[in-house]
Coordinates of C-alpha atoms and ligand atoms in Angstrom, one line a residue:
M1 CA -13.8 23.3 -42.8
N2 CA -10.8 22.5 -40.7
K3 CA -11.0 19.5 -38.5
H4 CA -11.4 19.3 -34.7
F5 CA -9.7 16.5 -32.8
A6 CA -11.3 14.9 -29.6
E7 CA -9.2 14.3 -26.5
S8 CA -9.0 10.6 -27.3
E9 CA -7.6 11.1 -30.8
L10 CA -5.0 13.8 -30.0
I11 CA -3.8 13.1 -26.5
I12 CA -2.1 16.1 -24.9
N13 CA -0.4 15.8 -21.5
G14 CA -1.2 18.2 -18.6
D15 CA 1.9 20.3 -19.4
G16 CA 0.7 20.9 -22.9
S17 CA 3.1 18.4 -24.6
I18 CA 2.2 15.7 -27.0
F19 CA 1.4 12.3 -25.5
H20 CA 4.5 10.1 -26.3
L21 CA 7.2 12.6 -27.3
H22 CA 6.5 15.0 -24.4
V23 CA 7.5 17.8 -26.8
K24 CA 5.5 21.1 -26.8
P25 CA 4.5 22.8 -30.2
E26 CA 6.9 25.7 -29.7
Q27 CA 9.9 23.3 -29.1
L28 CA 9.7 21.8 -32.7
A29 CA 12.0 23.1 -35.4
D30 CA 11.2 22.9 -39.1
K31 CA 14.3 20.8 -39.8
I32 CA 14.1 17.4 -38.0
I33 CA 16.7 14.6 -37.7
L34 CA 15.3 11.2 -36.6
V35 CA 17.6 8.5 -35.3
G36 CA 16.7 5.0 -34.0
D37 CA 19.0 4.8 -31.1
P38 CA 18.2 7.3 -28.2
G39 CA 22.0 7.3 -27.5
R40 CA 22.5 8.8 -31.0
V41 CA 20.5 11.9 -30.0
A42 CA 23.3 13.1 -27.8
L43 CA 25.8 12.5 -30.5
V44 CA 23.9 14.7 -33.0
A45 CA 23.3 17.3 -30.3
S46 CA 27.0 17.4 -29.4
H47 CA 27.5 19.3 -32.7
F48 CA 24.9 21.9 -31.8
D49 CA 26.1 25.5 -31.0
T50 CA 23.1 26.1 -28.7
K51 CA 20.4 23.9 -27.1
E52 CA 16.9 25.2 -26.2
C53 CA 15.4 22.0 -24.8
E54 CA 16.0 18.4 -23.9
V55 CA 13.0 16.1 -23.3
E56 CA 12.9 12.3 -22.8
S57 CA 10.0 9.8 -22.5
R58 CA 10.3 6.1 -23.1
E59 CA 12.5 5.5 -26.2
F60 CA 11.7 9.1 -27.5
K61 CA 14.5 11.5 -26.7
T62 CA 14.4 15.0 -28.2
V63 CA 16.9 17.9 -28.3
T64 CA 16.2 21.2 -30.2
G65 CA 19.1 23.5 -30.8
T66 CA 21.0 25.3 -33.6
Y67 CA 23.8 24.2 -35.9
K68 CA 25.6 27.1 -37.7
G69 CA 22.4 29.2 -37.3
K70 CA 20.0 26.5 -38.5
R71 CA 17.3 25.5 -35.9
I72 CA 17.1 21.7 -35.8
T73 CA 15.2 19.1 -33.7
V74 CA 16.7 15.7 -33.2
T75 CA 14.4 12.9 -32.0
S76 CA 14.9 9.2 -31.4
T77 CA 12.3 6.9 -32.7
G78 CA 13.4 3.5 -31.2
I79 CA 13.1 0.6 -33.6
G80 CA 10.4 -0.1 -36.2
C81 CA 7.7 1.5 -38.4
D82 CA 5.1 1.2 -35.6
N83 CA 7.2 3.8 -33.7
I84 CA 7.5 5.9 -36.9
D85 CA 3.6 6.0 -36.9
I86 CA 3.7 7.6 -33.4
V87 CA 6.6 10.0 -34.1
M88 CA 5.3 11.2 -37.5
N89 CA 1.8 11.7 -36.3
E90 CA 2.9 13.5 -33.2
I91 CA 5.4 15.8 -34.9
D92 CA 2.8 16.6 -37.6
A93 CA 0.3 17.4 -34.9
L94 CA 2.8 19.7 -33.1
A95 CA 3.3 21.5 -36.4
N96 CA -0.2 21.6 -37.9
I97 CA -2.7 21.4 -35.1
D98 CA -3.5 24.2 -32.7
F99 CA -3.2 22.6 -29.2
N100 CA -5.4 25.3 -27.6
T101 CA -8.5 24.9 -29.9
R102 CA -7.6 21.3 -31.1
M103 CA -8.3 22.5 -34.6
E104 CA -6.2 21.8 -37.7
K105 CA -4.4 25.0 -38.6
E106 CA -5.3 27.0 -41.7
H107 CA -1.9 26.6 -43.5
T108 CA 0.1 23.5 -43.5
R109 CA 3.7 23.9 -42.1
Q110 CA 6.1 21.7 -44.1
L111 CA 8.8 19.9 -42.2
E112 CA 12.1 18.7 -43.6
I113 CA 13.0 15.3 -42.1
V114 CA 16.1 13.2 -42.5
R115 CA 16.5 9.9 -40.7
I116 CA 20.1 8.9 -39.9
G117 CA 20.3 5.1 -39.3
T118 CA 22.2 1.9 -39.6
C119 CA 21.5 -0.8 -42.2
G120 CA 22.5 -4.0 -43.8
G121 CA 24.0 -3.8 -47.3
L122 CA 22.7 -6.2 -50.0
Q123 CA 25.1 -5.5 -52.9
T124 CA 28.8 -6.1 -53.4
Y125 CA 29.1 -2.3 -53.9
T126 CA 27.6 -1.6 -50.4
P127 CA 30.2 -2.9 -48.0
E128 CA 30.4 -2.0 -44.3
G129 CA 30.9 1.7 -43.9
T130 CA 29.0 2.7 -47.1
F131 CA 26.6 5.6 -46.7
I132 CA 23.3 5.0 -48.5
C133 CA 20.6 7.7 -49.2
S134 CA 17.2 6.1 -49.9
V135 CA 15.6 7.3 -53.1
K136 CA 12.8 4.8 -52.7
S137 CA 11.7 2.6 -49.8
V138 CA 10.0 -0.7 -50.0
G139 CA 7.7 -1.3 -47.0
F140 CA 7.6 -4.9 -45.8
D141 CA 5.8 -3.5 -42.7
G142 CA 2.2 -2.8 -44.0
L143 CA 1.8 0.5 -42.0
L144 CA 0.9 2.7 -45.0
N145 CA -2.0 0.3 -46.0
F146 CA -4.0 1.7 -43.1
Y147 CA -4.0 5.2 -44.6
Q148 CA -6.3 6.5 -47.4
G149 CA -4.3 7.8 -50.4
R150 CA -1.7 5.0 -50.2
N151 CA -2.3 4.1 -53.9
A152 CA -1.9 7.7 -55.0
V153 CA 1.6 8.1 -53.5
C154 CA 3.0 4.6 -54.1
D155 CA 4.8 3.2 -57.2
L156 CA 2.2 0.6 -58.1
A157 CA 4.0 -0.7 -61.2
M158 CA 7.2 -1.4 -59.2
E159 CA 5.2 -3.0 -56.5
R160 CA 3.7 -5.4 -59.0
A161 CA 7.0 -6.1 -60.6
L162 CA 8.6 -6.9 -57.2
L163 CA 5.7 -9.1 -56.1
N164 CA 5.9 -11.1 -59.4
H165 CA 9.7 -11.4 -59.0
L166 CA 9.4 -12.6 -55.4
G167 CA 6.5 -15.0 -56.3
W168 CA 4.8 -14.4 -52.9
S169 CA 1.0 -15.1 -52.6
G170 CA -1.5 -15.9 -49.9
N171 CA 0.0 -15.2 -46.5
M172 CA 3.6 -15.9 -47.5
C173 CA 5.6 -13.0 -46.1
A174 CA 2.4 -10.9 -46.0
P175 CA 1.6 -8.0 -46.0
A176 CA 2.4 -7.1 -49.7
P177 CA 5.2 -4.6 -50.1
Y178 CA 4.4 -1.0 -50.8
I179 CA 6.9 1.2 -52.6
I180 CA 7.3 5.0 -52.0
D181 CA 9.7 7.7 -53.2
A182 CA 11.7 9.9 -50.9
D183 CA 11.5 13.7 -51.5
S184 CA 13.7 14.2 -54.6
E185 CA 14.8 17.7 -53.8
L186 CA 15.9 16.6 -50.3
V187 CA 17.7 13.6 -51.7
E188 CA 19.6 15.8 -54.1
R189 CA 20.7 18.1 -51.3
I190 CA 21.5 15.4 -48.7
A191 CA 23.3 12.9 -51.0
G192 CA 26.7 13.9 -52.3
D193 CA 29.4 11.8 -54.1
D194 CA 30.0 10.3 -50.7
M195 CA 26.7 8.4 -50.7
V196 CA 25.2 5.6 -52.8
L197 CA 21.7 6.4 -54.0
G198 CA 19.6 3.3 -53.1
V199 CA 16.4 1.5 -52.9
T200 CA 15.9 0.5 -49.3
V201 CA 13.7 -2.3 -47.9
A202 CA 12.2 -1.4 -44.5
C203 CA 11.4 -4.6 -42.7
G204 CA 9.0 -5.5 -39.9
G205 CA 11.8 -7.3 -38.1
F206 CA 15.5 -7.7 -37.9
F207 CA 15.7 -11.5 -38.4
G208 CA 13.1 -13.4 -40.6
P209 CA 11.9 -10.3 -42.5
Q210 CA 15.5 -9.5 -43.4
G211 CA 16.1 -13.1 -44.4
R212 CA 18.3 -13.9 -41.3
Q213 CA 17.8 -17.5 -40.3
L214 CA 18.9 -18.5 -36.8
R215 CA 17.0 -21.6 -35.5
I216 CA 13.7 -21.2 -37.3
P217 CA 13.6 -21.8 -41.1
L218 CA 12.3 -19.0 -43.3
A219 CA 9.0 -19.1 -45.2
D220 CA 10.9 -18.3 -48.4
P221 CA 14.5 -19.6 -48.1
N222 CA 15.4 -17.8 -51.3
Q223 CA 14.1 -14.4 -50.2
N224 CA 17.4 -12.5 -50.0
E225 CA 18.8 -13.9 -53.2
K226 CA 15.6 -12.8 -55.0
I227 CA 15.7 -9.3 -53.4
E228 CA 19.4 -8.9 -54.3
N229 CA 18.7 -9.9 -58.0
F230 CA 15.6 -7.7 -58.4
E231 CA 16.2 -5.0 -61.0
Y232 CA 13.6 -2.4 -62.1
N233 CA 14.3 0.6 -64.4
G234 CA 18.0 0.2 -63.8
M235 CA 17.6 0.3 -60.0
K236 CA 18.6 -2.5 -57.6
I237 CA 17.7 -3.0 -54.0
T238 CA 20.7 -1.8 -51.9
N239 CA 19.9 -2.2 -48.1
F240 CA 17.6 -3.4 -45.3
E241 CA 16.6 -1.3 -42.3
M242 CA 13.4 -0.9 -40.4
E243 CA 11.9 2.6 -40.7
S244 CA 12.4 4.3 -44.0
S245 CA 9.1 3.2 -45.7
A246 CA 6.7 4.5 -43.1
L247 CA 8.8 7.7 -42.8
A248 CA 8.6 8.3 -46.6
G249 CA 5.0 7.2 -46.9
L250 CA 3.6 9.3 -44.0
S251 CA 5.7 12.3 -45.0
R252 CA 4.2 12.2 -48.5
L253 CA 0.6 11.9 -47.2
M254 CA 1.2 14.7 -44.7
G255 CA 3.0 17.0 -47.1
H256 CA 6.5 16.9 -45.6
K257 CA 9.8 16.3 -47.2
A258 CA 11.7 13.2 -46.0
T259 CA 14.5 10.8 -46.8
T260 CA 16.7 8.3 -45.0
V261 CA 20.5 8.0 -44.9
C262 CA 22.0 4.9 -43.4
M263 CA 25.5 3.6 -42.7
V264 CA 26.0 -0.1 -43.6
I265 CA 27.1 -2.0 -40.6
A266 CA 26.6 -5.6 -42.0
N267 CA 27.1 -6.8 -45.5
R268 CA 24.7 -9.7 -46.0
R269 CA 26.4 -11.0 -49.1
A270 CA 29.9 -11.1 -47.6
G271 CA 28.5 -12.4 -44.2
R272 CA 30.4 -9.6 -42.4
A273 CA 29.4 -7.2 -39.7
N274 CA 31.1 -4.2 -37.9
T275 CA 29.8 -3.5 -34.4
G276 CA 32.4 -0.7 -33.8
Y277 CA 30.6 1.8 -36.0
K278 CA 29.8 4.6 -33.4
N279 CA 32.7 6.9 -34.4
Q280 CA 32.1 6.5 -38.1
I281 CA 28.4 7.3 -38.0
D282 CA 29.5 10.7 -36.6
D283 CA 30.9 11.5 -40.1
L284 CA 27.4 10.8 -41.6
I285 CA 25.8 13.0 -38.9
T286 CA 28.2 15.9 -39.9
L287 CA 27.3 15.5 -43.6
V288 CA 23.6 15.7 -42.8
L289 CA 23.9 18.6 -40.4
E290 CA 25.8 20.5 -43.1
R291 CA 23.3 19.8 -45.9
I292 CA 19.9 19.8 -44.1
Ligands
R1P301 C1 18.1 -2.5 -35.9 O1 19.3 -2.9 -35.3 C2 17.9 -1.1 -35.9 O2 19.0 -0.4 -36.6 C3 18.6 0.3 -37.8 C4 17.2 -0.4 -38.1 O3 16.4 0.4 -38.9 C5 16.7 -0.7 -36.7 O4 16.0 0.4 -36.1 O5 18.4 1.7 -37.6 P1 18.9 2.6 -36.4 O6 20.3 2.3 -36.2 O7 18.5 4.0 -36.6 O8 18.1 2.1 -35.2
URA302 N1 19.9 -2.5 -39.2 C1 19.1 -3.4 -39.8 O1 17.8 -3.3 -39.8 N2 19.7 -4.5 -40.4 C2 20.9 -4.7 -40.4 O2 21.4 -5.7 -41.0 C3 21.8 -3.8 -39.8 C4 21.2 -2.6 -39.1

């Protein structure tokens, strides 16, 4: 039996669009690019050959158009996994729930989602300007723990190994990390020789959770050193950002394909940052548009 969703659970605006994104079902493409910065939507859309709609609400800006014949939707998520919860549930509803009957559709429509972001590099081989495609994401954000099926899609053995390595217990740096794979076929198609395949930690903050200490000391002063040293089945943790875990996790649970590609704008080991990255990220956008 397909499910029916009450008005309070699936909030639809008077014009038939979904509550936060303000996008209507017919405006969503199967290929989706997510970016954090609303300003990056125009940069992606500047490559489009045609545009069919532009919608904006809060930090969520959306353009649907075509690139070399491919219909693509680009949407900004703002910062953080809490916003990914909104964006992923709303785009999945646009694709898989009938807005007239409020019933789940008979057949699941699978979406292909690539997040293009910025990140901090954690290894000597990930200096500023490196493009990293996330093969796995480590969630320091706790979002996936609110959904049933979390244990079935996460890498429980790697989670245990990381927790043992970090030595965190009780409420130190809680919630416990969850580890989730990106879609392997999508990773193979999106990542070329021009990208590092990486393990990305998505943090619930830019400062403390990423081991940045300004005036307030960290709960675990050795956090980043331990993260940089962690090795599991030949993999090392390569970068910090703030959305890839919830994106990979919710996509797996919903039956969509997803991965995250980021450009390193700060190398934490070298203590260097580059704030003039806006032109260079356009190169990453072009690679993704060609390969999605
Ligand atoms: C922090 O500055 C923001 O930058 C990164 C982080 O994930 C976080 O959203 O990604 P975006 O450049 O896509 O926003
Ligand atoms: N985005 C992050 O989340 N961290 C960084 O260090 C840089 C960009």
